[in-house]
Coordinates of C-alpha atoms in Angstrom, one line a residue:
Chain A
M1 CA 95.1 3.5 171.9
A2 CA 92.5 5.4 174.6
T3 CA 89.9 4.4 176.0
M4 CA 87.0 5.8 177.8
K5 CA 83.5 5.3 179.5
L6 CA 80.7 5.0 177.4
G7 CA 78.0 8.0 177.4
F8 CA 80.8 10.5 176.9
G9 CA 79.6 13.1 175.6
E10 CA 76.0 12.9 176.4
G11 CA 75.7 15.2 179.2
D12 CA 78.0 16.3 181.6
R13 CA 79.9 14.1 183.5
V14 CA 81.3 14.8 187.2
P15 CA 85.1 15.0 188.2
A16 CA 85.9 12.4 190.5
A17 CA 85.6 13.0 194.1
Q18 CA 89.4 12.2 194.5
P19 CA 91.4 13.0 191.7
R20 CA 94.5 10.3 190.7
P21 CA 97.4 11.8 190.5
L22 CA 98.3 13.0 186.2
S23 CA 101.1 12.0 184.6
L24 CA 102.9 15.1 184.3
K25 CA 106.6 15.7 183.5
P26 CA 108.3 17.4 186.1
L27 CA 108.5 20.9 185.2
T28 CA 111.9 22.1 184.1
T29 CA 112.0 25.3 182.0
A30 CA 115.2 23.9 179.4
V31 CA 112.6 21.1 178.1
V32 CA 109.3 23.0 178.3
V33 CA 111.5 26.2 176.0
A34 CA 112.8 22.8 173.9
E35 CA 109.2 21.3 173.2
L36 CA 107.3 24.6 172.3
R37 CA 110.2 25.5 169.8
L38 CA 109.7 22.0 168.5
R39 CA 105.9 22.4 168.7
L40 CA 105.1 26.1 167.9
P41 CA 105.6 25.5 163.9
D42 CA 103.4 22.2 163.6
V43 CA 100.5 24.3 166.0
E44 CA 100.9 27.4 163.0
R45 CA 100.8 24.8 160.4
T46 CA 97.7 22.9 161.7
I47 CA 96.0 26.4 162.3
A48 CA 96.7 27.5 158.9
R49 CA 95.3 24.6 157.0
L50 CA 92.3 24.9 159.3
E51 CA 91.7 28.6 158.2
E52 CA 92.1 27.3 154.4
A53 CA 89.5 24.8 154.9
Q54 CA 87.3 27.5 156.3
A55 CA 87.2 29.3 152.8
V56 CA 84.4 28.0 150.4
S57 CA 85.4 27.9 147.0
Q58 CA 83.6 28.5 144.4
E59 CA 84.5 25.3 142.6
S60 CA 82.6 23.8 145.4
L61 CA 80.0 26.0 145.6
K62 CA 79.1 24.4 141.9
L63 CA 79.5 20.9 143.1
E64 CA 76.1 18.9 142.1
M65 CA 74.9 16.3 143.9
S66 CA 72.4 14.6 141.2
V67 CA 72.7 10.5 142.5
Chain B
M1 CA 34.6 -5.7 161.0
D2 CA 37.0 -8.2 159.3
S3 CA 41.0 -7.7 158.9
T4 CA 39.7 -6.1 155.8
S5 CA 37.3 -3.1 155.5
R6 CA 37.1 -0.4 152.7
D7 CA 39.2 1.9 155.2
A8 CA 41.9 -0.4 156.6
T9 CA 43.2 -3.8 156.0
V10 CA 45.2 -5.2 159.3
T11 CA 47.4 -8.3 158.5
P12 CA 50.7 -10.0 160.2
F13 CA 54.1 -8.5 158.7
S14 CA 55.8 -10.2 156.4
E15 CA 57.8 -9.4 153.2
T16 CA 54.8 -10.1 150.7
T17 CA 52.5 -8.4 153.1
L18 CA 54.7 -5.2 153.2
F19 CA 55.3 -5.2 149.4
E20 CA 51.3 -5.7 148.9
S21 CA 50.7 -2.8 151.1
L22 CA 53.6 -0.5 149.4
S23 CA 52.0 -1.3 145.6
N24 CA 49.8 0.3 143.9
K25 CA 48.0 0.3 140.4
F26 CA 51.2 1.9 139.1
C27 CA 53.8 0.1 140.5
S28 CA 52.6 -3.9 140.9
P29 CA 54.5 -6.0 144.3
V30 CA 56.4 -7.3 142.3
E31 CA 58.0 -4.2 141.3
V32 CA 58.0 -3.1 144.7
A33 CA 60.2 -5.9 145.9
A34 CA 62.8 -4.8 143.1
S35 CA 63.2 -1.6 144.9
A36 CA 66.0 -1.3 147.0
R37 CA 64.1 0.8 149.9
A38 CA 61.5 -1.3 149.8
K39 CA 64.1 -4.3 150.7
Y40 CA 66.1 -1.9 153.2
L41 CA 62.3 -1.1 154.8
F42 CA 61.3 -4.8 155.4
A43 CA 64.6 -5.3 156.9
Y44 CA 64.7 -2.3 158.9
L45 CA 61.1 -3.4 160.1
C46 CA 62.4 -6.9 160.9
D47 CA 65.4 -5.8 163.1
L48 CA 62.7 -3.8 165.0
G49 CA 60.3 -6.9 165.4
A50 CA 57.3 -5.5 163.6
K51 CA 54.8 -8.3 163.6
T52 CA 51.9 -6.5 162.7
I53 CA 50.9 -3.8 159.5
V54 CA 48.0 -1.6 159.5
V55 CA 46.6 0.3 156.3
E56 CA 45.3 3.0 156.3
N57 CA 44.0 2.8 152.5
D58 CA 42.7 6.8 152.3
Y59 CA 45.0 8.8 153.6
V60 CA 46.1 12.4 152.6
D61 CA 49.6 13.3 153.0
R62 CA 50.5 17.2 152.8
D63 CA 53.9 16.6 151.5
Y64 CA 52.5 14.6 148.5
L65 CA 49.8 16.7 147.7
D66 CA 51.8 19.6 147.0
D67 CA 54.5 17.2 145.2
Y68 CA 50.5 16.3 143.4
A69 CA 49.6 19.9 142.7
A70 CA 53.0 20.8 141.9
Y71 CA 53.4 18.0 138.6
Y72 CA 51.4 14.9 138.9
A73 CA 48.0 16.7 138.2
S74 CA 49.1 18.1 135.1
C75 CA 50.3 15.0 133.6
F76 CA 47.8 13.1 131.2
R77 CA 48.0 9.7 132.8
R78 CA 45.6 10.2 135.9
Y79 CA 48.0 9.8 139.4
E80 CA 45.5 9.4 142.3
R81 CA 46.0 12.6 144.8
H82 CA 45.5 10.2 147.7
C83 CA 48.0 7.7 149.1
R84 CA 48.3 4.8 151.8
R85 CA 49.5 5.3 155.1
V86 CA 51.2 1.8 156.3
H87 CA 51.3 1.5 160.3
F88 CA 53.7 -1.0 161.9
F89 CA 53.5 -2.8 165.1
K90 CA 55.5 -5.5 167.2
N91 CA 53.8 -8.1 169.4
G92 CA 50.8 -8.8 167.1
L93 CA 48.2 -6.8 166.9
T94 CA 44.7 -8.6 165.7
A95 CA 42.6 -6.9 163.5
E96 CA 39.9 -7.8 166.7
N97 CA 42.6 -6.3 168.9
L98 CA 42.4 -2.8 166.9
W99 CA 38.4 -2.8 166.1
Q100 CA 38.3 -3.1 169.8
A101 CA 40.2 -0.1 170.6
V102 CA 38.9 1.9 167.8
R103 CA 35.5 1.5 169.3
R104 CA 36.6 1.5 173.0
E105 CA 35.5 -1.3 173.8
S106 CA 36.1 -3.3 177.4
G107 CA 39.3 -5.4 177.5
A108 CA 40.6 -3.3 174.2
P109 CA 44.4 -2.2 174.0
T110 CA 44.7 0.6 175.8
P111 CA 46.5 3.8 173.7
E112 CA 49.1 3.9 175.9
A113 CA 49.7 -0.2 175.3
L114 CA 49.3 0.1 171.3
N115 CA 52.0 3.0 171.6
R116 CA 54.5 0.9 173.3
D117 CA 54.1 -1.6 170.5
Y118 CA 53.8 1.2 167.6
L119 CA 57.3 1.4 165.4
G120 CA 55.9 4.2 163.0
F121 CA 54.4 4.2 159.2
V122 CA 55.2 4.8 155.7
V123 CA 53.1 6.8 153.3
A124 CA 52.7 4.7 150.2
R125 CA 52.6 7.1 147.6
P126 CA 50.3 5.9 144.5
L127 CA 53.1 6.8 141.9
P128 CA 54.8 4.0 139.5
V129 CA 58.4 4.5 141.3
A130 CA 59.2 6.6 144.4
I131 CA 56.8 4.6 146.2
V132 CA 58.5 5.3 149.7
G133 CA 56.8 8.7 151.1
R134 CA 57.1 10.4 154.2
T135 CA 58.3 7.7 156.6
V136 CA 58.7 8.2 160.5
L137 CA 60.0 4.7 162.1
R138 CA 61.3 4.1 165.3
T139 CA 65.9 3.9 165.7
Y140 CA 67.1 1.1 166.7
E141 CA 67.4 0.5 170.3
P142 CA 70.7 2.8 172.2
D143 CA 72.7 -0.3 172.7
G144 CA 74.2 1.0 176.1
G145 CA 74.4 4.3 174.9
R146 CA 76.6 3.3 171.7
R147 CA 74.3 4.6 169.5
N148 CA 72.7 8.3 169.8
Y149 CA 70.2 9.4 167.5
T150 CA 70.3 13.0 168.4
C151 CA 68.4 14.4 165.7
V152 CA 64.8 13.3 166.3
R153 CA 62.0 14.7 166.9
Q154 CA 57.9 13.8 168.2
Y155 CA 55.8 12.7 165.5
H156 CA 52.2 12.3 165.9
A157 CA 50.1 10.0 164.1
N158 CA 46.1 9.5 164.5
L159 CA 45.2 6.2 163.6
F160 CA 41.2 6.4 163.7
G161 CA 40.9 8.4 167.1
I162 CA 44.0 6.8 168.8
P163 CA 46.7 9.2 168.8
L164 CA 50.2 7.2 168.8
Q165 CA 53.7 9.2 169.1
L166 CA 57.2 8.3 168.5
E167 CA 61.0 10.0 168.5
S168 CA 62.4 9.8 164.8
L169 CA 63.5 11.9 161.6
A170 CA 60.9 12.1 159.0
F171 CA 62.5 10.4 155.7
Q172 CA 61.2 9.8 152.0
E173 CA 62.7 8.7 148.8
Q174 CA 63.3 11.1 145.7
D175 CA 61.0 11.0 142.8
T176 CA 63.3 12.4 140.7
V177 CA 60.8 14.6 139.2
L178 CA 60.3 17.2 142.3
A179 CA 63.3 16.0 144.1
A180 CA 66.7 14.3 143.7
C181 CA 69.0 13.5 146.6
A182 CA 69.9 16.9 147.5
T183 CA 66.2 18.3 147.7
V184 CA 65.2 15.6 150.0
A185 CA 68.5 15.7 152.8
L186 CA 67.2 19.3 153.0
W187 CA 63.6 18.1 153.9
C188 CA 65.2 15.8 156.3
S189 CA 67.0 18.2 157.9
F190 CA 64.5 20.7 157.8
H191 CA 62.2 18.6 159.9
K192 CA 64.6 18.6 163.0
A193 CA 65.3 22.3 162.2
A194 CA 61.7 23.2 162.3
D195 CA 61.7 21.3 165.9
L196 CA 64.5 23.5 167.1
Y197 CA 64.2 26.5 165.3
Q198 CA 60.5 27.0 164.6
T199 CA 61.4 27.4 161.1
P200 CA 58.9 26.1 158.6
A201 CA 59.0 22.8 156.8
P202 CA 58.4 23.0 153.3
S203 CA 57.1 20.2 150.7
P204 CA 60.0 18.6 148.3
A205 CA 58.5 20.6 145.2
S206 CA 59.0 24.1 146.8
I207 CA 62.3 23.3 148.1
T208 CA 63.4 22.7 144.9
R209 CA 61.8 25.6 143.6
V210 CA 63.5 28.0 145.9
A211 CA 67.0 26.6 145.3
S212 CA 66.6 26.9 141.6
R213 CA 66.1 30.3 141.7
V214 CA 70.0 30.7 142.3
S215 CA 71.2 29.3 139.4
R216 CA 70.4 26.9 137.0
A217 CA 72.3 25.2 134.0
S218 CA 69.2 22.9 133.3
R219 CA 65.0 22.6 134.0
P220 CA 64.9 23.1 137.6
I221 CA 61.5 20.5 137.5
P222 CA 62.0 17.8 136.6
S223 CA 64.9 17.4 139.3
H224 CA 68.0 16.2 138.5
G225 CA 69.6 17.1 141.5
L226 CA 70.7 20.6 143.1
S227 CA 74.4 22.2 143.6
V228 CA 76.2 23.4 147.1
E229 CA 75.4 27.0 146.0
Q230 CA 71.4 25.8 145.6
M231 CA 71.4 23.6 148.7
C232 CA 72.8 26.6 150.3
A233 CA 69.9 29.4 148.8
A234 CA 67.2 26.5 150.6
I235 CA 68.5 27.1 153.7
S236 CA 68.3 30.9 153.6
H237 CA 65.4 30.8 152.5
I238 CA 63.6 29.2 155.3
G239 CA 65.6 31.8 157.9
L240 CA 68.4 29.5 158.6
E241 CA 72.0 30.1 157.5
P242 CA 74.3 27.3 155.8
E243 CA 77.5 27.0 157.5
V244 CA 79.2 24.9 154.8
F245 CA 82.5 22.9 155.4
V246 CA 84.5 22.1 152.5
V247 CA 86.2 19.0 153.8
T248 CA 89.9 18.5 153.2
K249 CA 92.6 16.2 154.2
S250 CA 92.9 18.0 157.8
T251 CA 89.1 18.4 158.4
P252 CA 88.4 16.0 161.9
L253 CA 85.3 14.9 160.3
A254 CA 84.1 13.0 162.9
S255 CA 84.2 15.4 165.4
L256 CA 83.0 18.3 163.4
L257 CA 80.2 16.2 162.9
V258 CA 79.6 14.7 166.5
G259 CA 80.1 18.2 167.6
H260 CA 76.9 19.7 165.5
L261 CA 74.7 16.5 166.3
A262 CA 75.2 16.6 170.1
A263 CA 73.0 19.9 169.5
G264 CA 70.4 17.6 167.6
L265 CA 72.1 19.7 164.3
P266 CA 71.4 17.0 162.1
A267 CA 74.2 17.8 158.7
V268 CA 73.3 17.3 155.0
L269 CA 77.0 15.3 154.1
C270 CA 77.6 15.7 150.4
V271 CA 80.0 12.7 149.1
A272 CA 81.7 11.1 145.8
I273 CA 81.0 7.4 145.4
E274 CA 83.4 5.6 144.1
G275 CA 82.7 4.7 140.6
G276 CA 79.5 7.0 140.8
G277 CA 78.7 10.9 140.9
H278 CA 77.8 12.9 143.9
H279 CA 75.4 12.6 146.4
A280 CA 73.6 14.1 149.6
L281 CA 72.3 12.5 152.8
T282 CA 71.2 13.4 156.2
V283 CA 73.2 12.5 158.9
A284 CA 71.2 12.3 161.9
G285 CA 73.2 10.1 164.8
Y286 CA 76.2 8.6 165.8
S287 CA 77.9 5.3 166.9
M288 CA 80.1 5.8 169.7
R289 CA 82.7 3.1 171.4
P290 CA 84.3 3.2 174.8
Q291 CA 87.5 2.4 172.6
Q292 CA 89.0 4.3 170.0
H293 CA 87.9 3.4 166.6
L294 CA 90.7 5.2 164.2
P295 CA 94.2 6.3 165.4
Q296 CA 93.5 9.5 163.7
E297 CA 90.4 11.3 162.2
V298 CA 92.8 13.7 159.5
A299 CA 94.8 12.2 156.5
P300 CA 98.5 10.6 157.4
G301 CA 100.6 13.4 157.7
E302 CA 98.1 16.1 158.8
K303 CA 97.7 16.9 162.5
A304 CA 94.5 17.9 164.8
V305 CA 94.1 17.4 168.5
P306 CA 92.4 14.4 169.6
M307 CA 88.9 14.8 170.0
T308 CA 86.3 12.1 170.4
G309 CA 85.5 12.1 166.8
L310 CA 88.3 9.2 167.3
F311 CA 85.7 7.0 169.3
V312 CA 83.0 7.1 166.6
D313 CA 82.7 4.2 164.6
E314 CA 79.7 4.5 162.5
F315 CA 77.1 7.8 161.6
Y316 CA 73.2 6.9 160.6
A317 CA 72.2 8.9 157.7
H318 CA 68.8 9.0 155.9
D319 CA 69.9 8.1 152.5
D320 CA 67.5 8.3 150.0
Q321 CA 68.9 5.4 147.8
F322 CA 68.4 3.2 150.7
G323 CA 66.5 4.5 153.8
P324 CA 66.4 6.0 157.5
F325 CA 69.0 5.8 159.8
S326 CA 71.2 3.7 157.4
R327 CA 74.9 2.8 158.8
L328 CA 77.6 4.8 157.5
V329 CA 81.0 3.1 158.9
I330 CA 83.7 5.5 159.4
K331 CA 87.2 4.1 157.4
P332 CA 90.3 5.1 157.3
S333 CA 91.8 8.1 154.8
E334 CA 92.1 6.9 151.1
Q335 CA 92.3 8.6 147.7
L336 CA 90.3 9.6 144.8
A337 CA 91.5 11.2 141.5
G338 CA 94.6 13.0 143.6
Q339 CA 92.9 14.5 146.1
T340 CA 93.0 12.7 149.5
F341 CA 90.3 12.5 152.4
P342 CA 90.3 12.1 155.6
V343 CA 88.2 10.2 156.1
T344 CA 85.9 7.7 153.8
L345 CA 82.5 5.9 154.8
K346 CA 81.0 2.7 153.9
G347 CA 77.5 1.8 154.2
S348 CA 74.9 0.2 151.8
W349 CA 76.6 1.2 148.7
L350 CA 77.0 -2.0 146.6
E351 CA 78.3 -2.4 142.9
A352 CA 76.0 -3.6 141.2
T353 CA 78.1 -7.1 139.2
T354 CA 80.3 -7.9 142.4
A355 CA 78.7 -6.4 145.3
K356 CA 81.3 -5.3 146.1
E357 CA 81.0 -2.3 149.3
L358 CA 81.6 1.1 147.7
T359 CA 83.6 3.5 149.3
L360 CA 82.0 7.4 150.3
F361 CA 84.5 9.9 150.0
P362 CA 82.8 13.1 152.1
L363 CA 83.3 16.8 150.2
V364 CA 81.6 19.4 152.0
V365 CA 79.2 19.3 155.0
I366 CA 76.0 21.8 155.1
F367 CA 74.5 22.2 158.8
P368 CA 71.3 24.7 158.3
V369 CA 72.0 26.6 161.8
Y370 CA 70.1 29.1 163.6
H371 CA 72.0 32.9 162.3
K372 CA 73.1 33.3 165.9
I373 CA 75.5 30.3 165.7
R374 CA 78.3 32.2 163.9
V375 CA 81.6 30.8 165.7
T376 CA 82.4 27.6 164.4
F377 CA 83.3 24.6 165.2
L378 CA 86.9 24.6 163.2
D379 CA 87.8 28.6 165.0
L380 CA 86.8 26.5 168.1
Q381 CA 89.4 24.1 167.2
K382 CA 92.0 26.6 166.5
W383 CA 92.2 28.0 170.3
L384 CA 92.2 23.8 171.4
E385 CA 95.2 23.7 169.0
R386 CA 97.3 26.2 170.8
L387 CA 96.8 25.1 173.9
T388 CA 97.1 21.7 173.4
G389 CA 100.5 22.1 171.2
L390 CA 101.8 23.5 175.0
L391 CA 99.8 20.6 176.6
W392 CA 102.0 17.8 174.9
S393 CA 105.0 19.5 176.8
L394 CA 104.0 19.5 179.8
V395 CA 102.4 15.4 179.8
L396 CA 104.2 12.3 179.8
P397 CA 104.5 10.4 176.3
Q398 CA 102.0 7.8 177.2
S399 CA 99.3 10.0 178.5
T400 CA 96.3 10.4 176.9
L401 CA 94.5 13.8 175.7
L402 CA 91.1 14.3 174.4
W403 CA 88.7 16.9 173.8
N404 CA 84.8 16.8 173.9
V405 CA 83.6 19.2 171.8
R406 CA 79.9 20.2 171.2
L407 CA 77.4 23.0 170.8
T408 CA 74.7 23.9 173.2
T409 CA 72.7 26.0 174.1
T410 CA 72.2 28.1 177.8
N411 CA 69.0 26.1 178.8
V412 CA 70.5 23.0 178.1
L413 CA 74.0 24.2 179.8
K414 CA 72.2 25.4 182.6
G415 CA 70.2 22.1 182.8
E416 CA 73.6 19.9 182.7
V417 CA 75.1 21.8 185.8
R418 CA 72.2 22.0 187.6
A419 CA 71.9 18.2 187.2
S420 CA 75.8 17.6 188.2
D421 CA 78.0 17.6 191.0
L422 CA 80.4 20.8 190.4
P423 CA 81.4 21.9 193.6
A424 CA 78.7 24.2 195.0
D425 CA 79.9 27.6 194.7
V426 CA 80.9 26.7 191.0
R427 CA 77.5 25.7 189.6
E428 CA 75.7 28.5 191.3
T429 CA 78.3 30.7 189.8
L430 CA 77.5 29.0 186.1
L431 CA 73.6 28.9 187.0
M432 CA 73.3 32.5 188.0
R433 CA 75.4 34.2 185.4
G434 CA 74.4 35.1 182.1
H435 CA 75.3 33.1 179.4
P436 CA 74.9 33.2 175.4
R437 CA 71.8 31.9 174.0
F438 CA 74.4 29.0 171.6
I439 CA 77.8 28.1 173.4
W440 CA 80.6 25.6 172.4
R441 CA 81.5 23.1 175.3
A442 CA 84.9 21.8 175.4
E443 CA 86.2 19.7 178.2
L444 CA 89.3 18.3 178.7
T445 CA 90.1 14.7 179.6
L446 CA 93.8 13.5 180.7
D447 CA 94.3 9.8 181.1
G448 CA 90.2 9.6 180.8
Q449 CA 90.0 12.1 184.3
P450 CA 88.3 15.6 183.5
V451 CA 90.9 18.3 184.0
L452 CA 88.4 21.4 182.6
E453 CA 86.3 22.7 180.8
F454 CA 86.1 25.3 178.3
L455 CA 83.0 27.8 177.5
A456 CA 83.2 29.6 174.4
D457 CA 80.2 32.1 173.3
A458 CA 79.2 30.8 169.8
T459 CA 77.5 33.9 169.3
D460 CA 80.9 36.3 169.1
M461 CA 82.2 36.7 165.4
D462 CA 85.5 34.5 164.1
R463 CA 88.2 36.6 164.8
S464 CA 87.3 37.2 168.8
F465 CA 88.4 35.2 171.6
P466 CA 85.4 33.4 172.5
L467 CA 86.4 31.7 175.4
Y468 CA 84.9 33.4 178.2
A469 CA 84.9 30.6 181.0
C470 CA 87.0 28.0 182.4
V471 CA 85.9 25.2 185.0
W472 CA 89.1 23.8 186.3
K473 CA 88.3 20.0 187.0
H474 CA 91.6 18.9 188.7
E475 CA 93.4 21.2 190.9
G476 CA 96.8 19.6 190.1
F477 CA 96.7 20.0 186.9
R478 CA 95.5 23.9 187.0
S479 CA 98.3 24.4 189.3
H480 CA 100.8 22.4 187.0
L481 CA 99.5 24.3 184.2
S482 CA 99.7 27.6 185.7
D483 CA 103.4 27.2 186.8
A484 CA 104.4 26.5 183.4
L485 CA 102.6 29.5 182.1
A486 CA 104.8 31.8 184.3
L487 CA 108.3 30.2 183.3
P488 CA 109.8 33.5 182.7
E489 CA 112.3 31.9 180.1
A490 CA 109.2 30.6 178.6
A491 CA 106.9 34.1 178.0
H492 CA 107.7 35.1 174.1
L493 CA 107.3 31.4 173.1
L494 CA 104.0 30.9 175.5
T495 CA 102.4 34.5 174.0
T496 CA 103.7 33.7 170.3
L497 CA 101.6 30.1 170.7
L498 CA 98.7 31.0 173.0
T499 CA 98.5 34.7 172.3
T500 CA 98.8 36.8 174.7
R501 CA 94.6 37.1 175.4
F502 CA 94.4 32.9 175.6
H503 CA 97.3 33.1 178.1
E504 CA 96.2 36.3 179.9
F505 CA 92.5 34.1 180.4
L506 CA 94.6 31.3 181.7
T507 CA 96.7 32.5 184.1
Q508 CA 94.1 35.0 185.5
P509 CA 93.4 33.5 189.4
P510 CA 90.2 31.7 189.5
D511 CA 87.4 34.4 190.9
A512 CA 84.7 31.4 192.3
G513 CA 86.0 27.9 193.7
S514 CA 87.6 26.9 190.7
L515 CA 85.8 28.7 187.5
T516 CA 87.4 31.3 185.6
W517 CA 85.0 33.8 184.4
L518 CA 85.9 36.2 181.6
P519 CA 83.0 39.0 181.5
L520 CA 81.2 39.3 178.6
A521 CA 81.7 42.6 178.8
Q522 CA 85.4 42.8 178.4
N523 CA 85.4 40.5 175.2
S524 CA 86.6 42.8 172.7
P525 CA 88.2 41.7 169.3
S526 CA 92.1 40.6 169.8

């Protein structure tokens, strides 16, 4: 699992004065193309789900909060 | 003057004195002691270190007075028009000290000292039930920055001429006559909205009355609850827009809430209670841990870009069945009646006989927003999904990508930019150029290092391309991404994934140091 500094999200954190090298893959056209083909359907599906979620149904509007 | 006078009483803080202070001729201290709200307040005030109670015996409360005029005045039973206001102090204020301060005698505690010790107040309503009226209490300490009470505002109280102030968000319990949970949740959120947008903060009676104009399945008063539609009507009535999100299994609930809470916007959260009905509360803060709390914030099998909501372990909500800033711990996805929820919540709700913690299932989130905030969190998330899809192809499998998405205003943004250590040319450009009044900020970190930050125009429209600036925070990252975007064999896939507009934006050479700026005048719907 990821870790992060406390206070993240509370104002603008500044970039490190000496950026560390990042864990990036060497750029290979064949690999990038293959991975993009693999990931594109997932991204499209997630976006479609988000669009569905933005449509507020009449059923949801009628939900009554009464406890 | 003694510790008790006709106008005021000063006593040491204890369970007995608290319940006595909240009682009235219709509700004895024993009955007060049975109230979940009174028990919650006692525990909360103990945690805050309360040592002294000062009771103003004759207090006129605007909200109660409105409710009194709308209902209680026309009852046969003679309800009182005036309330008590119960103040709390830490560090053992004595009656003598307080009277000295009132009389401005030498050696008396200064107003500054009294303010340091002041924990807030509870208006005790003279009713048979629902005795906890307007309540303004201090929050817990930040605990090293973990606890973020972002939806508080300044409140002033005048105690016999001594000006007292504190940061909080007003709370009250429902009376089930003029206000059920939904009305109270709106009332709390309107208190903060009034501070942000100078909108009115109507009384519970007024909120219920306005909400019930839309549709009514039963009589509005006595109130038994409000529908989501009625709650939206009450929000529109004060001049704000109800931004409604129906929680589905793919809704990143924690990030959605934090994205708005960070801007001080409280959320009205509608939940289904395990084995019970539907309930509304006002979310006013969150706790963010340095370690990731849940592996994902959407249901198993669903995907969402990794966002800071993963680090949030609990929210703080005004729950009118318990009290202010009550804890809602985020738990993993669960199902209820065949519906899958992205996460669930647990807090003060217990099963009556077994004391088992009950699960709360999030149904709907409503943010009362200023009308110019039009591009939603989910609109922005869709663009981040596109870029993140590409980034997973460029980073090593063990890499950690994380988006921090939050709403802000141009003034807050410029204040933070001014105080930041961004390169001087980038800082100057960001400060000198015009920004929309409301902005979505999305900062990306890779393995804990900030690599870029997008600024998106929240006042635009959902079908437009809202990103207008990108601050590149790591040259190695920018250059690697730029090389990937230029791969000719991947050109078609890249534009399909990102869209042509986003691809062009990312490949546009930075025009000021490490800043890519898309002039707003060139932004048009794609």
